[in-house]
């Protein structure tokens, strides 16, 4: 895919647009033009329901004849949502290279509704940009450089009781897993998710997983364990392709 939207023309408010973009394809190139580096300020951007998150992408391209321009600088989601940068700037570190920096804001609750993230946008976003050389060679980034944009998850503080508990008796451990709903701007229970229950014995430095529990239809967690040692219990969610990982605050349970 050939791109001809000047990176340096970007500016102003971030635009998140849903369009029928061409299907993602492999990078394409001609001649000796190449991107020598593409870096993201974050490998994963976890977005909640109110606080906007920033992302910076820096790309450097090289060609023996020199780079005439780097164009595009868009982020594209798997469902064809496009994020244009808030700002873009380019420099020429040498006669054969160009370096461009793009800055983005990702928000589920923007003052302009058209710029809001939607639940379907969560997942892998790729950088769409093209470096054009003075000798008409080029290199187009289509899918090779990507970043995860995920819905932010929360776990309520772990509750373990009764406390103190008689050694060998049953301890009940509860919690709730929620995640950002970008369509409604609230945190909603995340159902049918496997969450690890972990325990750290008093005096120890690390947690170990005791069992895995599945959240109910409202995201609630509840299980029982045998209290054989004093220590701290906590819930740990590994995350999914669309939702961030999260670890709950632990709850100490003493024995009597």
PDB file of N, CA and C in Angstrom, residues 35 37-41 56-60 99-102 127:
ATOM      1  N   UNK A  35      13.628   1.260   7.040  1.00  0.00           N
ATOM      2  CA  UNK A  35      13.485   1.871   8.358  1.00  0.00           C
ATOM      3  C   UNK A  35      14.530   1.228   9.255  1.00  0.00           C
ATOM      4  N   UNK A  37      15.064   2.023  12.411  1.00  0.00           N
ATOM      5  CA  UNK A  37      14.510   1.817  13.754  1.00  0.00           C
ATOM      6  C   UNK A  37      13.110   2.391  13.828  1.00  0.00           C
ATOM      7  N   UNK A  38      12.254   1.689  14.588  1.00  0.00           N
ATOM      8  CA  UNK A  38      10.915   2.171  14.923  1.00  0.00           C
ATOM      9  C   UNK A  38      10.682   1.817  16.382  1.00  0.00           C
ATOM     10  N   UNK A  39      10.494   2.819  17.220  1.00  0.00           N
ATOM     11  CA  UNK A  39      10.315   2.559  18.648  1.00  0.00           C
ATOM     12  C   UNK A  39       9.008   3.179  19.147  1.00  0.00           C
ATOM     13  N   UNK A  40       8.361   2.455  20.056  1.00  0.00           N
ATOM     14  CA  UNK A  40       7.142   2.921  20.723  1.00  0.00           C
ATOM     15  C   UNK A  40       7.488   3.237  22.179  1.00  0.00           C
ATOM     16  N   UNK A  41       6.951   4.320  22.700  1.00  0.00           N
ATOM     17  CA  UNK A  41       7.225   4.678  24.091  1.00  0.00           C
ATOM     18  C   UNK A  41       6.620   3.675  25.065  1.00  0.00           C
ATOM     19  N   UNK A  56       4.095   7.796  22.108  1.00  0.00           N
ATOM     20  CA  UNK A  56       5.013   8.428  21.163  1.00  0.00           C
ATOM     21  C   UNK A  56       5.686   7.360  20.321  1.00  0.00           C
ATOM     22  N   UNK A  57       5.752   7.598  19.024  1.00  0.00           N
ATOM     23  CA  UNK A  57       6.422   6.681  18.100  1.00  0.00           C
ATOM     24  C   UNK A  57       7.519   7.450  17.380  1.00  0.00           C
ATOM     25  N   UNK A  58       8.713   6.858  17.339  1.00  0.00           N
ATOM     26  CA  UNK A  58       9.852   7.479  16.667  1.00  0.00           C
ATOM     27  C   UNK A  58      10.365   6.516  15.606  1.00  0.00           C
ATOM     28  N   UNK A  59      10.460   7.000  14.374  1.00  0.00           N
ATOM     29  CA  UNK A  59      10.917   6.162  13.269  1.00  0.00           C
ATOM     30  C   UNK A  59      12.043   6.849  12.511  1.00  0.00           C
ATOM     31  N   UNK A  60      13.068   6.076  12.170  1.00  0.00           N
ATOM     32  CA  UNK A  60      14.194   6.583  11.381  1.00  0.00           C
ATOM     33  C   UNK A  60      14.325   5.752  10.118  1.00  0.00           C
ATOM     34  N   UNK A  99      14.399  11.281  10.513  1.00  0.00           N
ATOM     35  CA  UNK A  99      13.835  10.778  11.759  1.00  0.00           C
ATOM     36  C   UNK A  99      12.552  11.544  12.058  1.00  0.00           C
ATOM     37  N   UNK A 100      11.439  10.822  12.254  1.00  0.00           N
ATOM     38  CA  UNK A 100      10.153  11.452  12.546  1.00  0.00           C
ATOM     39  C   UNK A 100       9.611  10.977  13.885  1.00  0.00           C
ATOM     40  N   UNK A 101       8.973  11.898  14.592  1.00  0.00           N
ATOM     41  CA  UNK A 101       8.350  11.602  15.881  1.00  0.00           C
ATOM     42  C   UNK A 101       6.874  11.950  15.803  1.00  0.00           C
ATOM     43  N   UNK A 102       6.038  10.993  16.153  1.00  0.00           N
ATOM     44  CA  UNK A 102       4.587  11.202  16.176  1.00  0.00           C
ATOM     45  C   UNK A 102       4.078  11.021  17.601  1.00  0.00           C
ATOM     46  N   UNK A 127       1.518   0.470  13.005  1.00  0.00           N
ATOM     47  CA  UNK A 127       1.943   1.753  12.446  1.00  0.00           C
ATOM     48  C   UNK A 127       1.913   1.668  10.925  1.00  0.00           C
TER      49      UNK A 127
END
